[in-house]
Tab-separated table of C-alpha atoms in Angstrom:
chain	number	residue	atom	x	y	z
A	4	UNK	CA	75.168	42.995	-62.142
A	5	UNK	CA	76.401	42.563	-65.911
A	6	UNK	CA	77.572	38.930	-65.974
A	7	UNK	CA	78.693	39.524	-70.177
A	8	UNK	CA	81.937	38.241	-71.442
A	9	UNK	CA	83.599	41.829	-71.830
A	10	UNK	CA	83.081	42.113	-68.294
A	11	UNK	CA	85.314	38.443	-67.803
A	12	UNK	CA	87.297	38.937	-70.226
A	13	UNK	CA	88.207	42.526	-70.522
A	14	UNK	CA	91.835	44.248	-69.225
A	15	UNK	CA	90.736	47.594	-67.786
A	16	UNK	CA	87.342	47.262	-65.891
A	17	UNK	CA	86.462	46.460	-63.350
A	18	UNK	CA	85.824	43.577	-62.628
A	19	UNK	CA	87.816	42.239	-64.989
A	20	UNK	CA	88.870	38.365	-63.917
A	21	UNK	CA	86.140	37.813	-61.389
A	22	UNK	CA	82.621	39.018	-63.082
A	23	UNK	CA	81.832	35.486	-64.488
A	24	UNK	CA	78.977	34.565	-67.403
A	25	UNK	CA	76.043	32.817	-67.562
A	26	UNK	CA	75.762	30.173	-69.759
A	27	UNK	CA	72.915	28.011	-72.082
A	28	UNK	CA	70.035	28.296	-69.360
A	29	UNK	CA	72.275	28.325	-66.449
A	30	UNK	CA	70.402	31.298	-64.142
A	31	UNK	CA	73.708	32.537	-63.080
A	32	UNK	CA	77.949	32.095	-63.981
A	33	UNK	CA	78.717	28.163	-62.568
A	34	UNK	CA	81.869	27.188	-60.629
A	35	UNK	CA	83.303	23.963	-59.015
A	36	UNK	CA	85.398	23.670	-55.757
A	37	UNK	CA	86.932	20.247	-55.688
A	38	UNK	CA	87.953	19.071	-51.467
A	39	UNK	CA	90.352	16.024	-53.839
A	40	UNK	CA	88.550	13.519	-51.925
A	41	UNK	CA	89.436	9.865	-51.673
A	42	UNK	CA	87.589	7.023	-50.953
A	43	UNK	CA	87.561	3.933	-49.730
A	44	UNK	CA	89.451	1.189	-52.297
A	45	UNK	CA	91.015	4.339	-54.271
A	46	UNK	CA	94.793	6.111	-53.596
A	47	UNK	CA	95.543	10.085	-53.245
A	48	UNK	CA	96.688	9.222	-57.467
A	49	UNK	CA	93.113	8.763	-58.028
A	50	UNK	CA	90.988	11.166	-57.177
A	51	UNK	CA	93.753	13.388	-58.276
A	52	UNK	CA	93.350	11.740	-61.930
A	53	UNK	CA	89.878	12.099	-61.183
A	54	UNK	CA	90.355	16.031	-60.721
A	55	UNK	CA	92.267	16.098	-63.932
A	56	UNK	CA	89.650	14.851	-65.799
A	57	UNK	CA	86.794	17.482	-63.871
A	58	UNK	CA	89.324	20.229	-64.356
A	59	UNK	CA	88.765	19.062	-68.594
A	60	UNK	CA	85.746	19.128	-68.361
A	61	UNK	CA	84.523	22.445	-66.925
A	62	UNK	CA	87.213	23.857	-68.784
A	63	UNK	CA	85.319	23.101	-71.743
A	64	UNK	CA	82.340	22.806	-70.953
A	65	UNK	CA	81.884	27.336	-70.364
A	66	UNK	CA	82.762	26.842	-65.728
A	67	UNK	CA	83.845	29.477	-64.926
A	68	UNK	CA	86.313	28.652	-62.019
A	69	UNK	CA	88.285	25.570	-60.781
A	70	UNK	CA	88.602	26.055	-57.075
A	71	UNK	CA	90.638	23.650	-55.193
A	72	UNK	CA	90.287	24.004	-50.372
A	73	UNK	CA	93.403	23.580	-48.455
A	74	UNK	CA	92.453	21.331	-45.603
A	75	UNK	CA	95.346	19.562	-43.497
A	76	UNK	CA	95.804	16.326	-41.596
A	77	UNK	CA	91.729	14.370	-43.327
A	78	UNK	CA	93.081	11.411	-45.181
A	79	UNK	CA	89.916	11.633	-47.217
A	80	UNK	CA	90.874	15.364	-48.792
A	81	UNK	CA	94.116	15.186	-50.898
A	82	UNK	CA	93.274	18.538	-51.377
A	83	UNK	CA	96.810	19.891	-48.970
A	84	UNK	CA	98.309	22.252	-51.213
A	85	UNK	CA	96.045	24.394	-53.622
A	86	UNK	CA	99.094	25.891	-55.303
A	87	UNK	CA	100.908	22.400	-55.951
A	88	UNK	CA	97.335	20.917	-57.985
A	89	UNK	CA	96.629	23.728	-59.263
A	90	UNK	CA	99.882	24.265	-62.193
A	91	UNK	CA	99.601	20.589	-62.212
A	92	UNK	CA	95.508	21.695	-64.389
A	93	UNK	CA	97.028	24.491	-64.720
A	94	UNK	CA	98.640	22.184	-67.846
A	95	UNK	CA	95.462	20.559	-68.731
A	96	UNK	CA	93.383	23.344	-69.110
A	97	UNK	CA	93.206	26.351	-71.084
A	98	UNK	CA	90.446	28.527	-70.414
A	99	UNK	CA	88.353	28.017	-66.891
A	100	UNK	CA	90.057	30.163	-64.648
A	101	UNK	CA	92.353	28.001	-61.337
A	102	UNK	CA	92.275	28.978	-57.701
A	103	UNK	CA	92.212	28.202	-54.098
A	104	UNK	CA	88.960	27.873	-52.486
A	105	UNK	CA	91.165	29.051	-50.469
A	106	UNK	CA	94.636	29.180	-49.160
A	107	UNK	CA	94.099	29.596	-45.556
A	108	UNK	CA	96.520	32.738	-44.478
A	109	UNK	CA	97.270	32.333	-41.301
A	110	UNK	CA	98.836	28.989	-42.342
A	111	UNK	CA	101.507	30.613	-44.652
A	112	UNK	CA	103.361	34.086	-44.643
A	113	UNK	CA	101.608	36.294	-46.746
A	114	UNK	CA	105.176	36.444	-49.280
A	115	UNK	CA	104.733	32.781	-49.524
A	116	UNK	CA	101.471	32.819	-50.959
A	117	UNK	CA	102.863	36.082	-53.062
A	118	UNK	CA	105.830	33.767	-55.196
A	119	UNK	CA	103.279	30.526	-55.664
A	120	UNK	CA	100.452	32.774	-57.119
A	121	UNK	CA	102.565	34.771	-58.727
A	122	UNK	CA	104.355	31.815	-59.935
A	123	UNK	CA	100.686	30.164	-60.964
A	124	UNK	CA	99.816	33.596	-63.498
A	125	UNK	CA	103.399	33.125	-64.978
A	126	UNK	CA	101.801	29.886	-65.586
A	127	UNK	CA	99.032	30.246	-66.719
A	128	UNK	CA	98.321	34.256	-67.280
A	129	UNK	CA	95.266	35.823	-66.170
A	130	UNK	CA	93.470	32.446	-65.329
A	131	UNK	CA	94.315	32.751	-61.204
A	132	UNK	CA	91.828	33.145	-58.047
A	133	UNK	CA	93.471	33.896	-54.845
A	134	UNK	CA	90.805	33.257	-52.723
A	135	UNK	CA	91.915	33.484	-49.243
A	136	UNK	CA	90.682	32.220	-45.510
A	137	UNK	CA	90.840	32.880	-42.306
A	138	UNK	CA	90.023	29.378	-40.652
A	139	UNK	CA	93.134	27.012	-40.182
A	140	UNK	CA	91.592	24.075	-42.492
A	141	UNK	CA	92.072	21.880	-40.244
A	142	UNK	CA	91.794	20.733	-36.653
A	143	UNK	CA	93.533	22.938	-33.893
A	144	UNK	CA	97.160	20.721	-33.172
A	145	UNK	CA	97.689	20.670	-37.008
A	146	UNK	CA	97.134	24.278	-37.574
A	147	UNK	CA	99.805	24.661	-34.498
A	148	UNK	CA	101.936	22.309	-36.513
A	149	UNK	CA	102.329	24.511	-39.576
A	150	UNK	CA	102.473	27.909	-37.512
A	151	UNK	CA	105.036	26.806	-35.722
A	152	UNK	CA	102.500	28.396	-32.995
A	153	UNK	CA	100.430	27.361	-30.584
A	154	UNK	CA	98.761	30.930	-30.564
A	155	UNK	CA	96.296	30.357	-33.003
A	156	UNK	CA	93.267	32.276	-32.164
A	157	UNK	CA	96.520	35.723	-32.183
A	158	UNK	CA	97.013	34.109	-36.563
A	159	UNK	CA	92.964	34.580	-37.293
A	160	UNK	CA	92.646	38.760	-34.629
A	161	UNK	CA	95.592	39.436	-37.044
A	162	UNK	CA	94.160	38.379	-40.997
A	163	UNK	CA	93.233	42.441	-42.106
A	164	UNK	CA	96.917	42.771	-41.503
A	165	UNK	CA	98.418	39.659	-43.155
A	166	UNK	CA	95.820	40.626	-46.022
A	167	UNK	CA	97.271	43.752	-46.740
A	168	UNK	CA	100.737	42.676	-46.311
A	169	UNK	CA	99.839	40.422	-49.144
A	170	UNK	CA	98.205	42.559	-51.241
A	171	UNK	CA	101.188	44.599	-50.640
A	172	UNK	CA	103.625	41.950	-51.873
A	173	UNK	CA	101.732	41.229	-54.909
A	174	UNK	CA	101.705	44.618	-55.962
A	175	UNK	CA	104.673	45.883	-54.891
A	176	UNK	CA	104.388	48.817	-53.269
A	177	UNK	CA	105.263	49.030	-49.747
A	178	UNK	CA	106.939	52.789	-48.982
A	179	UNK	CA	109.379	53.737	-49.169
A	180	UNK	CA	110.878	53.063	-45.914
A	181	UNK	CA	109.074	50.160	-44.964
A	182	UNK	CA	110.765	46.765	-43.294
A	183	UNK	CA	109.485	44.537	-46.966
A	184	UNK	CA	110.527	48.216	-49.201
A	185	UNK	CA	112.803	46.494	-51.127
A	186	UNK	CA	112.154	42.716	-51.188
A	187	UNK	CA	110.131	41.313	-54.315
A	188	UNK	CA	107.603	38.948	-55.069
A	189	UNK	CA	108.600	37.079	-57.828
A	190	UNK	CA	107.049	36.555	-60.567
A	191	UNK	CA	105.776	39.659	-59.778
A	192	UNK	CA	105.320	43.422	-61.370
A	193	UNK	CA	108.723	43.831	-60.497
A	194	UNK	CA	110.551	42.509	-63.786
A	195	UNK	CA	108.226	44.606	-65.045
A	196	UNK	CA	109.911	46.454	-67.882
A	197	UNK	CA	108.817	51.010	-67.076
A	198	UNK	CA	106.819	52.925	-64.859
A	199	UNK	CA	103.864	51.390	-67.378
A	200	UNK	CA	104.292	48.321	-67.003
A	201	UNK	CA	104.102	47.862	-64.082
A	202	UNK	CA	101.534	49.462	-63.444
A	203	UNK	CA	98.994	47.351	-65.634
A	204	UNK	CA	101.187	44.174	-64.398
A	205	UNK	CA	98.803	41.483	-64.229
A	206	UNK	CA	98.134	39.640	-60.748
A	207	UNK	CA	95.626	36.810	-59.746
A	208	UNK	CA	92.637	38.561	-57.679
A	209	UNK	CA	91.612	38.780	-54.415
A	210	UNK	CA	89.217	36.563	-52.695
A	211	UNK	CA	87.716	36.253	-49.662
A	212	UNK	CA	86.252	33.227	-48.010
A	213	UNK	CA	83.775	32.720	-45.325
A	214	UNK	CA	81.245	31.034	-42.926
A	215	UNK	CA	80.387	33.734	-40.591
A	216	UNK	CA	80.275	37.220	-41.109
A	217	UNK	CA	83.437	38.843	-40.328
A	218	UNK	CA	85.180	37.896	-43.540
A	219	UNK	CA	81.241	38.965	-45.795
A	220	UNK	CA	81.852	42.554	-43.942
A	221	UNK	CA	85.432	42.955	-44.572
A	222	UNK	CA	85.679	41.852	-48.124
A	223	UNK	CA	83.104	44.766	-48.905
A	224	UNK	CA	84.051	47.348	-46.430
A	225	UNK	CA	87.705	46.571	-48.926
A	226	UNK	CA	85.788	46.106	-52.446
A	227	UNK	CA	86.721	43.437	-53.213
A	228	UNK	CA	84.380	39.952	-54.653
A	229	UNK	CA	83.274	37.391	-50.940
A	230	UNK	CA	83.017	33.703	-51.777
A	231	UNK	CA	80.337	32.026	-48.759
A	232	UNK	CA	80.938	28.532	-47.961
A	233	UNK	CA	77.073	28.317	-47.752
A	234	UNK	CA	77.910	24.292	-47.881
A	235	UNK	CA	78.043	23.553	-44.634
A	236	UNK	CA	77.057	26.648	-43.073
A	237	UNK	CA	74.119	27.824	-44.455
A	238	UNK	CA	72.158	29.729	-41.713
A	239	UNK	CA	75.031	32.091	-41.308
A	240	UNK	CA	74.562	32.673	-45.449
A	241	UNK	CA	71.624	35.396	-45.584
A	242	UNK	CA	73.248	37.471	-42.752
A	243	UNK	CA	76.333	37.652	-44.812
A	244	UNK	CA	74.786	38.223	-48.106
A	245	UNK	CA	73.624	41.120	-46.553
A	246	UNK	CA	76.259	42.678	-44.095
A	247	UNK	CA	78.686	42.317	-47.958
A	248	UNK	CA	76.087	43.599	-49.540
A	249	UNK	CA	75.200	46.649	-46.577
A	250	UNK	CA	79.177	46.800	-45.948
A	251	UNK	CA	80.157	46.955	-49.546
A	252	UNK	CA	82.637	50.356	-50.630
A	253	UNK	CA	83.138	50.716	-54.285
A	254	UNK	CA	86.598	49.664	-54.812
A	255	UNK	CA	89.605	49.623	-58.031
A	256	UNK	CA	88.442	46.169	-58.939
A	257	UNK	CA	84.921	46.441	-57.985
A	258	UNK	CA	82.168	49.066	-58.525
A	259	UNK	CA	79.888	47.185	-57.037
A	260	UNK	CA	78.517	43.794	-54.544
A	261	UNK	CA	80.181	40.488	-56.173
A	262	UNK	CA	79.413	37.640	-54.209
A	263	UNK	CA	79.308	33.174	-55.233
A	264	UNK	CA	78.481	31.089	-52.779
A	265	UNK	CA	79.412	27.353	-52.281
A	266	UNK	CA	76.754	24.704	-52.686
A	267	UNK	CA	76.861	21.132	-52.085
A	268	UNK	CA	75.552	19.915	-55.513
A	269	UNK	CA	75.455	15.451	-56.735
A	270	UNK	CA	73.575	14.605	-59.866
A	271	UNK	CA	73.253	11.181	-60.549
A	272	UNK	CA	71.622	9.253	-63.463
A	273	UNK	CA	69.450	7.682	-60.842
A	274	UNK	CA	68.108	8.836	-56.995
A	275	UNK	CA	69.523	5.660	-55.876
A	276	UNK	CA	72.652	6.210	-56.446
A	277	UNK	CA	72.556	9.782	-55.982
A	278	UNK	CA	71.047	9.536	-52.415
A	279	UNK	CA	74.650	6.459	-52.314
A	280	UNK	CA	76.683	8.551	-52.748
A	281	UNK	CA	76.137	12.014	-51.139
A	282	UNK	CA	75.377	9.192	-47.860
A	283	UNK	CA	79.290	8.724	-47.684
A	284	UNK	CA	80.058	11.980	-47.490
A	285	UNK	CA	77.597	12.210	-44.426
A	286	UNK	CA	79.040	9.455	-42.936
A	287	UNK	CA	82.268	11.471	-43.841
A	288	UNK	CA	81.705	14.401	-41.582
A	289	UNK	CA	79.703	12.035	-38.602
A	290	UNK	CA	83.657	10.558	-37.863
A	291	UNK	CA	85.177	14.032	-39.021
A	292	UNK	CA	82.871	16.076	-36.399
A	293	UNK	CA	83.559	13.154	-33.113
A	294	UNK	CA	87.369	13.724	-33.935
A	295	UNK	CA	87.289	9.889	-36.203
A	296	UNK	CA	88.438	11.367	-39.814
A	297	UNK	CA	89.295	8.782	-42.304
A	298	UNK	CA	88.790	8.232	-46.318
A	299	UNK	CA	85.267	8.520	-47.345
A	300	UNK	CA	83.157	5.205	-46.995
A	301	UNK	CA	82.195	2.938	-49.696
A	302	UNK	CA	78.286	2.927	-50.600
A	303	UNK	CA	78.200	-0.039	-48.724
A	304	UNK	CA	79.523	0.904	-45.472
A	305	UNK	CA	77.279	3.899	-46.260
A	306	UNK	CA	74.904	2.045	-45.662
A	307	UNK	CA	75.337	-0.549	-43.310
A	308	UNK	CA	75.737	1.699	-40.669
A	309	UNK	CA	74.643	1.655	-37.713
A	310	UNK	CA	73.959	5.460	-37.077
A	311	UNK	CA	73.451	6.997	-33.668
A	312	UNK	CA	70.259	9.099	-33.070
A	313	UNK	CA	72.810	12.001	-32.402
A	314	UNK	CA	74.699	11.075	-36.489
A	315	UNK	CA	71.130	10.928	-38.017
A	316	UNK	CA	69.519	14.379	-36.502
A	317	UNK	CA	73.175	15.260	-37.744
A	318	UNK	CA	73.400	13.445	-40.767
A	319	UNK	CA	69.541	15.158	-41.852
A	320	UNK	CA	70.001	18.224	-40.680
A	321	UNK	CA	73.916	17.653	-42.922
A	322	UNK	CA	71.401	16.214	-46.246
A	323	UNK	CA	68.790	19.157	-46.193
A	324	UNK	CA	71.996	20.814	-47.481
A	325	UNK	CA	72.598	18.805	-49.750
A	326	UNK	CA	71.171	18.796	-53.672
A	327	UNK	CA	70.598	15.778	-54.568
A	328	UNK	CA	69.847	13.286	-57.482
A	329	UNK	CA	68.983	13.902	-60.988
A	330	UNK	CA	70.392	16.489	-63.332
A	331	UNK	CA	66.312	18.040	-63.936
A	332	UNK	CA	66.647	18.375	-59.653
A	333	UNK	CA	69.798	18.972	-58.980
A	334	UNK	CA	69.110	21.852	-62.043
A	335	UNK	CA	65.826	23.000	-60.022
A	336	UNK	CA	67.469	22.776	-56.336
A	337	UNK	CA	70.345	25.161	-57.632
A	338	UNK	CA	67.776	27.605	-59.192
A	339	UNK	CA	65.959	27.875	-55.814
A	340	UNK	CA	68.399	28.343	-54.207
A	341	UNK	CA	69.933	31.428	-56.376
A	342	UNK	CA	66.678	33.596	-56.112
A	343	UNK	CA	66.576	32.657	-52.710
A	344	UNK	CA	69.349	34.083	-52.067
A	345	UNK	CA	70.462	35.901	-55.383
A	346	UNK	CA	73.564	35.177	-55.477
A	347	UNK	CA	75.223	36.634	-58.159
A	348	UNK	CA	77.503	32.967	-59.650
A	349	UNK	CA	77.530	29.536	-57.485
A	350	UNK	CA	80.304	26.824	-56.755
A	351	UNK	CA	79.451	23.522	-56.885
A	352	UNK	CA	81.205	21.290	-54.737
A	353	UNK	CA	80.759	16.955	-54.042
A	354	UNK	CA	81.006	15.047	-51.416
A	355	UNK	CA	81.184	12.045	-52.221
A	356	UNK	CA	83.107	8.211	-52.640
A	357	UNK	CA	83.814	7.107	-55.833
A	358	UNK	CA	85.924	9.652	-57.879
A	359	UNK	CA	83.685	8.491	-61.394
A	360	UNK	CA	80.617	10.247	-59.575
A	361	UNK	CA	81.694	13.029	-59.799
A	362	UNK	CA	83.147	13.303	-62.262
A	363	UNK	CA	79.796	11.969	-63.709
A	364	UNK	CA	77.515	14.298	-61.554
A	365	UNK	CA	79.849	18.214	-63.059
A	366	UNK	CA	79.014	15.920	-66.458
A	367	UNK	CA	74.700	15.425	-65.849
A	368	UNK	CA	74.790	19.363	-63.496
A	369	UNK	CA	76.620	20.501	-67.699
A	370	UNK	CA	73.884	19.144	-69.699
A	371	UNK	CA	70.778	19.533	-67.715
A	372	UNK	CA	71.657	23.647	-67.847
A	373	UNK	CA	72.653	23.585	-71.848
A	374	UNK	CA	76.094	24.371	-71.477
A	375	UNK	CA	78.766	24.360	-74.498
A	376	UNK	CA	79.432	20.635	-75.025
A	377	UNK	CA	82.692	20.378	-75.924
């Protein structure tokens, strides 16, 4: 599959804005997924400032895209409003694609998402991605508060219909007689002057995100790009990618499958510091999974924590899916991951206590792959 810059930047080719370019010695395009972690002793402002620095670094060093993940009611994660954060990052970057990794569609009305991402596209033309998921991105009670309904299962099952509605709002092409035919997502194609301008109006590419086979199959059937959450669902990665490729049908946006995978990776100047930082993320996940979410603990707290045997098993399993260590070790681990999965793109995410650790990790990985200097 082509990973040329022409495909990544061209305006008329299928795959434009989707296929990235592998730079330096990276085997595939590299991107970033940011949860905007908030650690003990830091504020949300500190975390967002670090994300701004990290996005600027990704922009300068040739990373393909920088996505923000939607989560709610989690003190250690400040990414509840991806569109707001992306608007801010647009003013601090000029080349990297910015997107959601993803917007949890059942939490929102499709028209609202079309308006938000139409606005982002107007702010950063040709640089916006719209990644969509069907999970709540939170616990059931919070999801009910977001959606104003207790019928959460119904929301997930309605995902294909919600997706179709959203795409029609983005394209402004509800058929005559439809109850939404006179409704327009603004900014959007309705503002283009003339039929030719409307036909060529830019709108963000839609990606489907998933951690199981449902979205993989739907993305394949619709001919959309697919992003798989390998960083927390590694056992399902190969089956989901196989299903996506097997069910793929060429579409107006892609002639061949294009799949990226999220990869947990953290590089530090020495192996001990890398371990200290990833252990904070592991302890944070232990607390989240047992109903005790909080700020990301400090390395000292994580090292001193009396893990029970069950917790230790979870931590060992969790860290077994994180690539961490020196920059060279991380590069070797990521290269092996690409060979094992055949992923077309890697999206790196780091769950760590210190904001500076996230920024430093991205810098070290960029250097390890000889990405263009800032």
